[in-house]
Coordinates of C-alpha atoms and ligand atoms in Angstrom, one line a residue:
M1047 CA 110.0 93.9 78.6
F1048 CA 110.9 93.9 74.8
R1049 CA 112.0 91.1 72.6
M1050 CA 113.4 91.3 68.8
Q1051 CA 111.7 88.7 66.9
G1052 CA 112.5 89.0 62.8
D1053 CA 114.6 87.2 59.9
E1054 CA 118.1 87.4 61.6
G1055 CA 119.6 84.1 62.4
R1056 CA 117.7 82.5 59.5
G1057 CA 120.0 82.8 56.4
S1058 CA 118.0 85.9 55.7
G1059 CA 120.7 88.2 56.7
I1060 CA 121.2 90.7 59.7
G1061 CA 120.5 94.1 59.4
R1062 CA 117.9 94.3 56.5
G1063 CA 115.4 96.1 59.0
T1064 CA 112.6 93.6 59.0
E1065 CA 112.5 92.9 62.9
V1066 CA 109.6 93.7 64.7
I1067 CA 109.4 94.4 68.3
T1068 CA 107.3 92.0 70.8
R1069 CA 106.0 92.7 74.2
T1070 CA 107.0 89.5 76.5
K1071 CA 105.7 91.2 79.8
P1072 CA 101.7 91.3 79.5
K1073 CA 100.6 94.7 79.8
I1074 CA 98.3 94.9 83.0
K1075 CA 96.5 98.6 83.6
K1076 CA 94.5 98.9 86.8
P1077 CA 91.0 99.9 85.9
S1078 CA 89.7 103.2 87.1
L1079 CA 87.6 103.4 90.3
Y1080 CA 84.6 105.3 91.1
R1081 CA 82.9 106.1 94.5
V1082 CA 79.1 105.8 94.2
L1083 CA 77.4 108.6 96.7
I1084 CA 74.0 109.3 97.7
L1085 CA 72.7 112.9 98.6
N1086 CA 70.9 113.9 101.3
D1087 CA 67.2 115.6 100.7
D1088 CA 64.3 116.4 103.0
Y1089 CA 61.9 113.8 102.0
T1090 CA 63.2 110.1 101.6
P1091 CA 62.5 108.1 104.8
M1092 CA 65.3 107.0 106.8
E1093 CA 64.3 103.3 106.8
F1094 CA 64.0 103.7 102.8
V1095 CA 67.9 104.8 102.8
V1096 CA 69.0 101.7 105.1
H1097 CA 67.1 99.6 103.1
I1098 CA 68.9 100.7 99.8
L1099 CA 72.2 100.2 101.2
E1100 CA 71.3 96.9 102.4
R1101 CA 70.1 95.7 99.1
F1102 CA 72.4 97.1 96.6
F1103 CA 75.3 98.0 98.6
Q1104 CA 75.5 94.5 100.7
K1105 CA 76.1 96.5 103.7
D1106 CA 74.9 94.9 107.2
R1107 CA 72.1 97.1 108.9
E1108 CA 74.6 98.5 111.4
A1109 CA 77.0 99.7 108.6
A1110 CA 73.8 101.2 106.6
T1111 CA 72.4 103.2 109.3
R1112 CA 75.9 104.6 109.9
I1113 CA 75.9 105.9 106.4
M1114 CA 72.3 106.9 106.0
L1115 CA 72.6 109.1 109.1
H1116 CA 76.3 110.5 108.0
V1117 CA 74.4 111.6 104.6
H1118 CA 71.5 113.0 106.7
N1119 CA 74.0 115.1 108.7
H1120 CA 76.4 116.1 106.2
G1121 CA 74.7 116.1 102.8
V1122 CA 76.6 113.6 100.7
G1123 CA 78.0 109.9 101.7
E1124 CA 80.0 107.0 100.0
C1125 CA 78.4 103.7 99.4
G1126 CA 81.1 102.2 97.9
V1127 CA 83.6 101.9 95.5
Y1128 CA 83.4 100.3 91.9
T1129 CA 84.8 99.5 88.2
Y1130 CA 82.8 102.0 86.1
E1131 CA 80.3 99.7 84.6
V1132 CA 79.2 98.6 88.2
A1133 CA 79.0 101.6 89.5
E1134 CA 76.8 102.9 86.7
T1135 CA 74.5 99.8 87.4
K1136 CA 74.4 100.8 91.0
V1137 CA 73.6 104.1 90.3
T1138 CA 70.6 103.1 87.8
Q1139 CA 69.3 100.3 90.1
V1140 CA 69.1 103.0 93.0
M1141 CA 67.7 105.6 91.0
D1142 CA 65.1 103.0 89.7
F1143 CA 64.0 101.8 93.0
A1144 CA 63.6 105.5 94.3
R1145 CA 61.5 106.4 91.4
Q1146 CA 59.2 103.4 91.8
H1147 CA 58.7 104.1 95.2
Q1148 CA 58.0 108.0 94.2
H1149 CA 61.1 109.3 96.5
P1150 CA 63.3 112.0 95.5
L1151 CA 66.5 110.1 96.9
Q1152 CA 69.8 111.1 93.9
C1153 CA 72.6 108.8 93.5
V1154 CA 75.5 109.9 91.6
M1155 CA 79.0 108.5 90.6
E1156 CA 82.6 110.4 90.9
K1157 CA 85.6 109.2 89.4
K1158 CA 88.3 108.9 92.3
Ligands
LIG2322 N1 66.8 113.4 105.5 C1 66.0 112.5 105.4 C2 64.9 112.6 106.4 O1 64.9 113.3 107.2 C3 66.8 111.1 105.3 C4 67.9 111.1 104.4 C5 68.9 110.3 104.8 C6 67.3 111.0 102.9 C7 70.0 110.1 103.7 C8 68.2 111.0 101.9 O2 70.5 109.8 101.2 C9 69.6 110.4 102.3 N2 64.0 111.7 106.2

């Protein structure tokens, strides 16, 4: 994991305290993941929600319809799981598109 790199063995003497520790194994950190959720409301048309799921979350019509009905019946549902910046972009795209069409649809992200 770590390797000594210093002035020992080069004629300058060992134990002068000038060694440095270098990392030889690259440290890979998994990115945090975020769920993108849509919320139910009484006004947004079902077909509009299905369209959102197809357009921004790459769902086919069957999957989009299943998620939309889950949200309609349970109040909230998952559209997908993404890294922070991708999730943030999806939320913005959905909120902008819903607003443009004057629907009150709400979309949020939450850390997994
Ligand atoms: N409840 C809406 C209706 O009856 C449909 C709907 C589903 C709205 C999912 C929002 O996220 C939503 N027209």
